[in-house]
PDB file of C-alpha atoms in Angstrom:
ATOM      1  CA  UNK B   1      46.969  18.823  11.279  1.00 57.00           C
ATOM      2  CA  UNK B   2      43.608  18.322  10.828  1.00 66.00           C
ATOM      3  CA  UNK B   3      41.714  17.159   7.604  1.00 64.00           C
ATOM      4  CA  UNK B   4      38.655  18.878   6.192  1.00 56.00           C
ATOM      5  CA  UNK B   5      35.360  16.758   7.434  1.00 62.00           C
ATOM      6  CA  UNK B   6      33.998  14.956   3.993  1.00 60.00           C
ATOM      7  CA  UNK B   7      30.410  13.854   3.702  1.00 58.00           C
ATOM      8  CA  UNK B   8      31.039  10.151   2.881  1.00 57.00           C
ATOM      9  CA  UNK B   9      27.216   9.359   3.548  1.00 56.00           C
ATOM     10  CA  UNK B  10      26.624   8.625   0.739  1.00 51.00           C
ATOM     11  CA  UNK B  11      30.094   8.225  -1.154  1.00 58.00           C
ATOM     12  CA  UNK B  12      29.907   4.552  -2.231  1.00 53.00           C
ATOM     13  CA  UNK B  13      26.398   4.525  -3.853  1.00 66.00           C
ATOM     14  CA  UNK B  14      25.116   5.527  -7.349  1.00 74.00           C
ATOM     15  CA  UNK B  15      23.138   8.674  -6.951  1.00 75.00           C
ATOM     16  CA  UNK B  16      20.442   7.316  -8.514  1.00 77.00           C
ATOM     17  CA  UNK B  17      20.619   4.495  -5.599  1.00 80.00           C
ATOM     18  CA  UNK B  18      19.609   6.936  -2.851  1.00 83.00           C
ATOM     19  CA  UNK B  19      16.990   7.271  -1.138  1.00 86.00           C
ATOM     20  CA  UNK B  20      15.374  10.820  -0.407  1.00 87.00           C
ATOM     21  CA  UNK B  21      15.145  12.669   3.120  1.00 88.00           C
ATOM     22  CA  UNK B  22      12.099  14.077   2.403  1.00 92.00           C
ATOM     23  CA  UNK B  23       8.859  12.401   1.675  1.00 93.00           C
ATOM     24  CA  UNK B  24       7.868  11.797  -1.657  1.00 95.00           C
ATOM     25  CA  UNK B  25       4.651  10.855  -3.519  1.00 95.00           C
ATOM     26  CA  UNK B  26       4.518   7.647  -5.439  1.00 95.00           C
ATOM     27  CA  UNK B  27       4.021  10.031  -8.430  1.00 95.00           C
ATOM     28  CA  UNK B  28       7.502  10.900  -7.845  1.00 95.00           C
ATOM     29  CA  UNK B  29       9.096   8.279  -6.958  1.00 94.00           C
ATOM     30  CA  UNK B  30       8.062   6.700 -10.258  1.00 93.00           C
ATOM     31  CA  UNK B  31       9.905   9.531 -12.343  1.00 93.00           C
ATOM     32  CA  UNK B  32      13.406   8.732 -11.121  1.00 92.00           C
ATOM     33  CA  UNK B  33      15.875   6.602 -12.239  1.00 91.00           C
ATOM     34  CA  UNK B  34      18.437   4.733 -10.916  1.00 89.00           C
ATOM     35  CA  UNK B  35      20.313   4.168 -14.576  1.00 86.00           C
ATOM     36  CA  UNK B  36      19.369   6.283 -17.372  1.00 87.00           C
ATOM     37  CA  UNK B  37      20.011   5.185 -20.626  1.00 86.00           C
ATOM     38  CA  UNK B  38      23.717   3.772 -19.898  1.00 85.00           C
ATOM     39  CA  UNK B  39      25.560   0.742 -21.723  1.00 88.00           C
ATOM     40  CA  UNK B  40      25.320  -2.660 -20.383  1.00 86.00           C
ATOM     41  CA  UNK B  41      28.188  -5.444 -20.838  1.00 90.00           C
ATOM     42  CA  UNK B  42      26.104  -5.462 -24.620  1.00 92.00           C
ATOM     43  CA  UNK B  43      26.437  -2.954 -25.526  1.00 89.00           C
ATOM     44  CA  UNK B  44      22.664  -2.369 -25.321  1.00 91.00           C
ATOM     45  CA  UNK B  45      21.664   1.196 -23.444  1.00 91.00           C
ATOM     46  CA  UNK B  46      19.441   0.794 -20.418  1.00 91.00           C
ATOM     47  CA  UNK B  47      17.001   2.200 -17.793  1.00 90.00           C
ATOM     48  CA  UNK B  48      16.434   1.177 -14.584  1.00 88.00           C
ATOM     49  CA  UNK B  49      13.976   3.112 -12.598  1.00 92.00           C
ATOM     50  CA  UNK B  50      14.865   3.716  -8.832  1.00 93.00           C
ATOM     51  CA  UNK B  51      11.397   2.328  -7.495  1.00 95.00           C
ATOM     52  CA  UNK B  52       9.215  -0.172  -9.375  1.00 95.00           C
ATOM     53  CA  UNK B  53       5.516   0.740  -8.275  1.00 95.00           C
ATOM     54  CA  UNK B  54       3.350  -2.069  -7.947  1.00 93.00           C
ATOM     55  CA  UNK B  55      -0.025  -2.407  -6.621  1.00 90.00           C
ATOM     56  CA  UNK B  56      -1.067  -5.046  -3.463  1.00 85.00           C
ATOM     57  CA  UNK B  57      -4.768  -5.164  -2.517  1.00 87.00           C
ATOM     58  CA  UNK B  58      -5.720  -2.203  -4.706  1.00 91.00           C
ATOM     59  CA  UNK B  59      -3.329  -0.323  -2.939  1.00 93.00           C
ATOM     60  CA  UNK B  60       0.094   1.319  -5.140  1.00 95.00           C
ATOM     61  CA  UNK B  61       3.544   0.746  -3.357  1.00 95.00           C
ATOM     62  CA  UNK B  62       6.685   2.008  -4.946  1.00 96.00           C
ATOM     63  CA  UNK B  63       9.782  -0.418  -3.935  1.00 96.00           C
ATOM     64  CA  UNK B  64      13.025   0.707  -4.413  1.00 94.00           C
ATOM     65  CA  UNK B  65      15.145  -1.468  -6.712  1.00 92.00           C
ATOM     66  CA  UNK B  66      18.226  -2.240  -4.135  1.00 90.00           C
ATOM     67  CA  UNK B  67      16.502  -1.983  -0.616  1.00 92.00           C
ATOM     68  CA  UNK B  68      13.241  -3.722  -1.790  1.00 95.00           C
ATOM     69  CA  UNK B  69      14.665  -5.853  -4.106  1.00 94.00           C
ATOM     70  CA  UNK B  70      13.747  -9.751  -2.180  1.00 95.00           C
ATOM     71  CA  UNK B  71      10.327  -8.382  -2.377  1.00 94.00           C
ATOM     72  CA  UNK B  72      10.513  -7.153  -6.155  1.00 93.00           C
ATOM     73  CA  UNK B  73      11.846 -10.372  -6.793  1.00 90.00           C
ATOM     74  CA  UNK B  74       8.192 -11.966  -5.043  1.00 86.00           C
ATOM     75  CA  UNK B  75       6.307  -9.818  -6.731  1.00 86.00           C
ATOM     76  CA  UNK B  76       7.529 -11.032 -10.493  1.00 85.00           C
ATOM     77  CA  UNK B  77       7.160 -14.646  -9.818  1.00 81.00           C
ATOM     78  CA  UNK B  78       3.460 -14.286  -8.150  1.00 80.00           C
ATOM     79  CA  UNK B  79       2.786 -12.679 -12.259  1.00 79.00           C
ATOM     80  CA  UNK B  80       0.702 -14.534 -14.724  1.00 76.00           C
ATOM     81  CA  UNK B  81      -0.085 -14.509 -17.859  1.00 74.00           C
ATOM     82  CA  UNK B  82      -3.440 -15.109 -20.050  1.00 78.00           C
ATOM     83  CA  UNK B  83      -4.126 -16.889 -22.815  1.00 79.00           C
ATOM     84  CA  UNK B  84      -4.025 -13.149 -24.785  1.00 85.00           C
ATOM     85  CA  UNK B  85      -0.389 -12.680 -23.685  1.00 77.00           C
ATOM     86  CA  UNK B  86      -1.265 -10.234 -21.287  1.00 82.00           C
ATOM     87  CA  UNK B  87       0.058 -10.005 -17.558  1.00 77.00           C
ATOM     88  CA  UNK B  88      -2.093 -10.442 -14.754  1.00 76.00           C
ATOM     89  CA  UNK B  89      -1.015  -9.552 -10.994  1.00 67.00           C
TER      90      UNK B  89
END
């Protein structure tokens, strides 16, 4: 007997994890979200987005929070801030 053939490409990740087949603009990869206003261990509701746009040598790059994430990670300890409070890249 033979089973039905499931698409299981993508069957362990959080929609909001995936990554699209088609190209996208950064425009749109800044509008999605990975986690949209759900409860943490807090109780507190949060938003994660599914790329964090950043800009390198004047140049905007949208990482994606789980495959980019090392580079994320360099990205927030290379920030500064002034003397006003303000971050600078």
């Amino acid at each position: 007997m033979n089973k039905p053939k499931e698409d299981t490409t993508h069957r362990a990740t959080n929609p909001g994890d995936r990554i699209a087949d088609e190209p996208q603009t950064i425009e749109e990869k800044s509008q999605q979200l990975a986690v949209d206003h759900v409860p943490d261990i807090t109780g507190d509701r949060i938003t994660v987005p599914t790329y964090f746009v950043v800009e390198e040598d004047g140049e905007k790059k949208a990482l994606h929070h789980v495959k980019d994430a090392e580079e994320i990670s360099d990205v927030i300890r290379q920030a500064r801030v002034d003397e006003n409070g303000n971050r600078i890249w």
